[in-house]
mmCIF file with all atom_site columns, C-alpha atoms in Angstrom:
data_model
loop_
_atom_site.group_PDB
_atom_site.id
_atom_site.type_symbol
_atom_site.label_atom_id
_atom_site.label_alt_id
_atom_site.label_comp_id
_atom_site.label_asym_id
_atom_site.label_entity_id
_atom_site.label_seq_id
_atom_site.pdbx_PDB_ins_code
_atom_site.Cartn_x
_atom_site.Cartn_y
_atom_site.Cartn_z
_atom_site.occupancy
_atom_site.B_iso_or_equiv
_atom_site.pdbx_formal_charge
_atom_site.auth_seq_id
_atom_site.auth_comp_id
_atom_site.auth_asym_id
_atom_site.auth_atom_id
_atom_site.pdbx_PDB_model_num
ATOM 1  C CA . UNK A 1 1  ? 0.000  0.000  0.000  1.00 45.00 ? 1  UNK A CA 1
ATOM 2  C CA . UNK A 1 2  ? 1.428  3.380  -0.861 1.00 52.00 ? 2  UNK A CA 1
ATOM 3  C CA . UNK A 1 3  ? 1.663  5.755  2.099  1.00 44.00 ? 3  UNK A CA 1
ATOM 4  C CA . UNK A 1 4  ? 0.984  9.396  1.538  1.00 48.00 ? 4  UNK A CA 1
ATOM 5  C CA . UNK A 1 5  ? 2.547  11.783 4.028  1.00 45.00 ? 5  UNK A CA 1
ATOM 6  C CA . UNK A 1 6  ? 1.133  15.262 4.091  1.00 51.00 ? 6  UNK A CA 1
ATOM 7  C CA . UNK A 1 7  ? 3.115  18.254 5.303  1.00 51.00 ? 7  UNK A CA 1
ATOM 8  C CA . UNK A 1 8  ? 0.314  18.912 7.807  1.00 53.00 ? 8  UNK A CA 1
ATOM 9  C CA . UNK A 1 9  ? 1.242  15.635 9.541  1.00 52.00 ? 9  UNK A CA 1
ATOM 10 C CA . UNK A 1 10 ? 4.472  17.141 10.822 1.00 52.00 ? 10 UNK A CA 1
ATOM 11 C CA . UNK A 1 11 ? 5.102  19.952 13.242 1.00 56.00 ? 11 UNK A CA 1
ATOM 12 C CA . UNK A 1 12 ? 7.609  21.757 11.087 1.00 58.00 ? 12 UNK A CA 1
ATOM 13 C CA . UNK A 1 13 ? 8.959  24.919 12.633 1.00 64.00 ? 13 UNK A CA 1
ATOM 14 C CA . UNK A 1 14 ? 10.008 27.755 10.457 1.00 69.00 ? 14 UNK A CA 1
ATOM 15 C CA . UNK A 1 15 ? 13.553 29.027 10.786 1.00 70.00 ? 15 UNK A CA 1
ATOM 16 C CA . UNK A 1 16 ? 12.119 32.161 12.408 1.00 73.00 ? 16 UNK A CA 1
ATOM 17 C CA . UNK A 1 17 ? 10.349 30.102 15.104 1.00 76.00 ? 17 UNK A CA 1
ATOM 18 C CA . UNK A 1 18 ? 13.512 28.122 15.801 1.00 76.00 ? 18 UNK A CA 1
ATOM 19 C CA . UNK A 1 19 ? 15.489 31.347 16.203 1.00 73.00 ? 19 UNK A CA 1
ATOM 20 C CA . UNK A 1 20 ? 12.780 32.869 18.437 1.00 76.00 ? 20 UNK A CA 1
ATOM 21 C CA . UNK A 1 21 ? 12.718 29.768 20.659 1.00 77.00 ? 21 UNK A CA 1
ATOM 22 C CA . UNK A 1 22 ? 16.504 29.831 20.942 1.00 79.00 ? 22 UNK A CA 1
ATOM 23 C CA . UNK A 1 23 ? 16.464 33.524 21.855 1.00 81.00 ? 23 UNK A CA 1
ATOM 24 C CA . UNK A 1 24 ? 13.792 32.927 24.517 1.00 82.00 ? 24 UNK A CA 1
ATOM 25 C CA . UNK A 1 25 ? 15.869 30.135 26.048 1.00 85.00 ? 25 UNK A CA 1
ATOM 26 C CA . UNK A 1 26 ? 18.927 32.410 26.061 1.00 86.00 ? 26 UNK A CA 1
ATOM 27 C CA . UNK A 1 27 ? 16.949 35.134 27.844 1.00 85.00 ? 27 UNK A CA 1
ATOM 28 C CA . UNK A 1 28 ? 15.711 32.660 30.463 1.00 83.00 ? 28 UNK A CA 1
ATOM 29 C CA . UNK A 1 29 ? 19.286 31.512 31.088 1.00 87.00 ? 29 UNK A CA 1
ATOM 30 C CA . UNK A 1 30 ? 20.474 35.121 31.376 1.00 87.00 ? 30 UNK A CA 1
ATOM 31 C CA . UNK A 1 31 ? 17.693 36.022 33.828 1.00 86.00 ? 31 UNK A CA 1
ATOM 32 C CA . UNK A 1 32 ? 18.439 32.945 35.961 1.00 89.00 ? 32 UNK A CA 1
ATOM 33 C CA . UNK A 1 33 ? 22.136 33.886 36.021 1.00 90.00 ? 33 UNK A CA 1
ATOM 34 C CA . UNK A 1 34 ? 21.285 37.423 37.106 1.00 90.00 ? 34 UNK A CA 1
ATOM 35 C CA . UNK A 1 35 ? 18.937 36.214 39.835 1.00 91.00 ? 35 UNK A CA 1
ATOM 36 C CA . UNK A 1 36 ? 21.566 33.752 41.093 1.00 92.00 ? 36 UNK A CA 1
ATOM 37 C CA . UNK A 1 37 ? 24.019 36.629 41.531 1.00 93.00 ? 37 UNK A CA 1
ATOM 38 C CA . UNK A 1 38 ? 21.590 38.563 43.727 1.00 94.00 ? 38 UNK A CA 1
ATOM 39 C CA . UNK A 1 39 ? 21.527 38.306 47.512 1.00 96.00 ? 39 UNK A CA 1
ATOM 40 C CA . UNK A 1 40 ? 18.726 36.014 48.708 1.00 95.00 ? 40 UNK A CA 1
ATOM 41 C CA . UNK A 1 41 ? 17.084 38.914 50.533 1.00 97.00 ? 41 UNK A CA 1
ATOM 42 C CA . UNK A 1 42 ? 16.221 40.392 47.111 1.00 97.00 ? 42 UNK A CA 1
ATOM 43 C CA . UNK A 1 43 ? 15.952 37.330 44.886 1.00 95.00 ? 43 UNK A CA 1
ATOM 44 C CA . UNK A 1 44 ? 13.367 35.554 47.065 1.00 96.00 ? 44 UNK A CA 1
ATOM 45 C CA . UNK A 1 45 ? 10.665 38.223 46.884 1.00 97.00 ? 45 UNK A CA 1
ATOM 46 C CA . UNK A 1 46 ? 11.438 38.897 43.211 1.00 95.00 ? 46 UNK A CA 1
ATOM 47 C CA . UNK A 1 47 ? 10.997 35.221 42.305 1.00 93.00 ? 47 UNK A CA 1
ATOM 48 C CA . UNK A 1 48 ? 7.809  34.946 44.357 1.00 95.00 ? 48 UNK A CA 1
ATOM 49 C CA . UNK A 1 49 ? 6.386  38.056 42.716 1.00 95.00 ? 49 UNK A CA 1
ATOM 50 C CA . UNK A 1 50 ? 7.666  37.849 39.154 1.00 91.00 ? 50 UNK A CA 1
ATOM 51 C CA . UNK A 1 51 ? 7.785  34.116 38.536 1.00 89.00 ? 51 UNK A CA 1
ATOM 52 C CA . UNK A 1 52 ? 5.374  32.557 41.005 1.00 92.00 ? 52 UNK A CA 1
ATOM 53 C CA . UNK A 1 53 ? 2.876  35.433 40.593 1.00 94.00 ? 53 UNK A CA 1
ATOM 54 C CA . UNK A 1 54 ? 2.342  35.967 44.336 1.00 97.00 ? 54 UNK A CA 1
ATOM 55 C CA . UNK A 1 55 ? 0.837  39.166 45.686 1.00 97.00 ? 55 UNK A CA 1
ATOM 56 C CA . UNK A 1 56 ? 2.753  41.412 48.077 1.00 98.00 ? 56 UNK A CA 1
ATOM 57 C CA . UNK A 1 57 ? 0.475  40.184 50.869 1.00 98.00 ? 57 UNK A CA 1
ATOM 58 C CA . UNK A 1 58 ? 1.191  36.528 50.045 1.00 98.00 ? 58 UNK A CA 1
ATOM 59 C CA . UNK A 1 59 ? 4.927  37.217 49.933 1.00 98.00 ? 59 UNK A CA 1
ATOM 60 C CA . UNK A 1 60 ? 4.654  39.001 53.259 1.00 98.00 ? 60 UNK A CA 1
ATOM 61 C CA . UNK A 1 61 ? 3.035  35.909 54.779 1.00 98.00 ? 61 UNK A CA 1
ATOM 62 C CA . UNK A 1 62 ? 5.536  33.500 53.191 1.00 97.00 ? 62 UNK A CA 1
ATOM 63 C CA . UNK A 1 63 ? 8.642  35.466 54.200 1.00 97.00 ? 63 UNK A CA 1
ATOM 64 C CA . UNK A 1 64 ? 7.130  36.772 57.464 1.00 98.00 ? 64 UNK A CA 1
ATOM 65 C CA . UNK A 1 65 ? 8.066  40.365 56.737 1.00 98.00 ? 65 UNK A CA 1
ATOM 66 C CA . UNK A 1 66 ? 5.881  43.489 56.489 1.00 98.00 ? 66 UNK A CA 1
ATOM 67 C CA . UNK A 1 67 ? 4.216  44.283 53.145 1.00 98.00 ? 67 UNK A CA 1
ATOM 68 C CA . UNK A 1 68 ? 6.165  47.550 52.950 1.00 98.00 ? 68 UNK A CA 1
ATOM 69 C CA . UNK A 1 69 ? 9.412  45.606 53.236 1.00 98.00 ? 69 UNK A CA 1
ATOM 70 C CA . UNK A 1 70 ? 8.261  43.308 50.434 1.00 98.00 ? 70 UNK A CA 1
ATOM 71 C CA . UNK A 1 71 ? 7.621  46.320 48.212 1.00 98.00 ? 71 UNK A CA 1
ATOM 72 C CA . UNK A 1 72 ? 11.015 47.837 49.038 1.00 98.00 ? 72 UNK A CA 1
ATOM 73 C CA . UNK A 1 73 ? 12.894 44.591 48.415 1.00 97.00 ? 73 UNK A CA 1
ATOM 74 C CA . UNK A 1 74 ? 11.154 43.991 45.095 1.00 97.00 ? 74 UNK A CA 1
ATOM 75 C CA . UNK A 1 75 ? 11.886 47.539 44.002 1.00 97.00 ? 75 UNK A CA 1
ATOM 76 C CA . UNK A 1 76 ? 15.543 47.223 44.984 1.00 97.00 ? 76 UNK A CA 1
ATOM 77 C CA . UNK A 1 77 ? 15.721 43.778 43.364 1.00 96.00 ? 77 UNK A CA 1
ATOM 78 C CA . UNK A 1 78 ? 14.553 45.227 40.048 1.00 94.00 ? 78 UNK A CA 1
ATOM 79 C CA . UNK A 1 79 ? 17.246 47.905 40.153 1.00 95.00 ? 79 UNK A CA 1
ATOM 80 C CA . UNK A 1 80 ? 19.869 45.339 41.137 1.00 95.00 ? 80 UNK A CA 1
ATOM 81 C CA . UNK A 1 81 ? 18.679 42.947 38.443 1.00 92.00 ? 81 UNK A CA 1
ATOM 82 C CA . UNK A 1 82 ? 19.065 45.633 35.792 1.00 92.00 ? 82 UNK A CA 1
ATOM 83 C CA . UNK A 1 83 ? 22.545 46.464 37.036 1.00 93.00 ? 83 UNK A CA 1
ATOM 84 C CA . UNK A 1 84 ? 23.675 42.822 37.127 1.00 91.00 ? 84 UNK A CA 1
ATOM 85 C CA . UNK A 1 85 ? 22.219 42.000 33.717 1.00 87.00 ? 85 UNK A CA 1
ATOM 86 C CA . UNK A 1 86 ? 23.890 44.993 32.083 1.00 88.00 ? 86 UNK A CA 1
ATOM 87 C CA . UNK A 1 87 ? 27.275 43.681 33.217 1.00 82.00 ? 87 UNK A CA 1
ATOM 88 C CA . UNK A 1 88 ? 26.731 40.299 31.581 1.00 69.00 ? 88 UNK A CA 1
#
């Protein structure tokens, strides 16, 4: 029996999609490297907020620190993150 294979049967990525996926992976690696260079006091709330999508109140409960401190640490973490990433 002859087998007919249609192009639709394969998940063929365009060169542009392959490049975009590679670039996204590179960005993720860069962000992880930057976060790993940060003191834990700043990286913890930043990860909880930016990656785990926790509210300031939830972070406050998790880390057992005041909400205002959470806000300050996240703000400082963003500045530090920018500074670290620019050096890489």
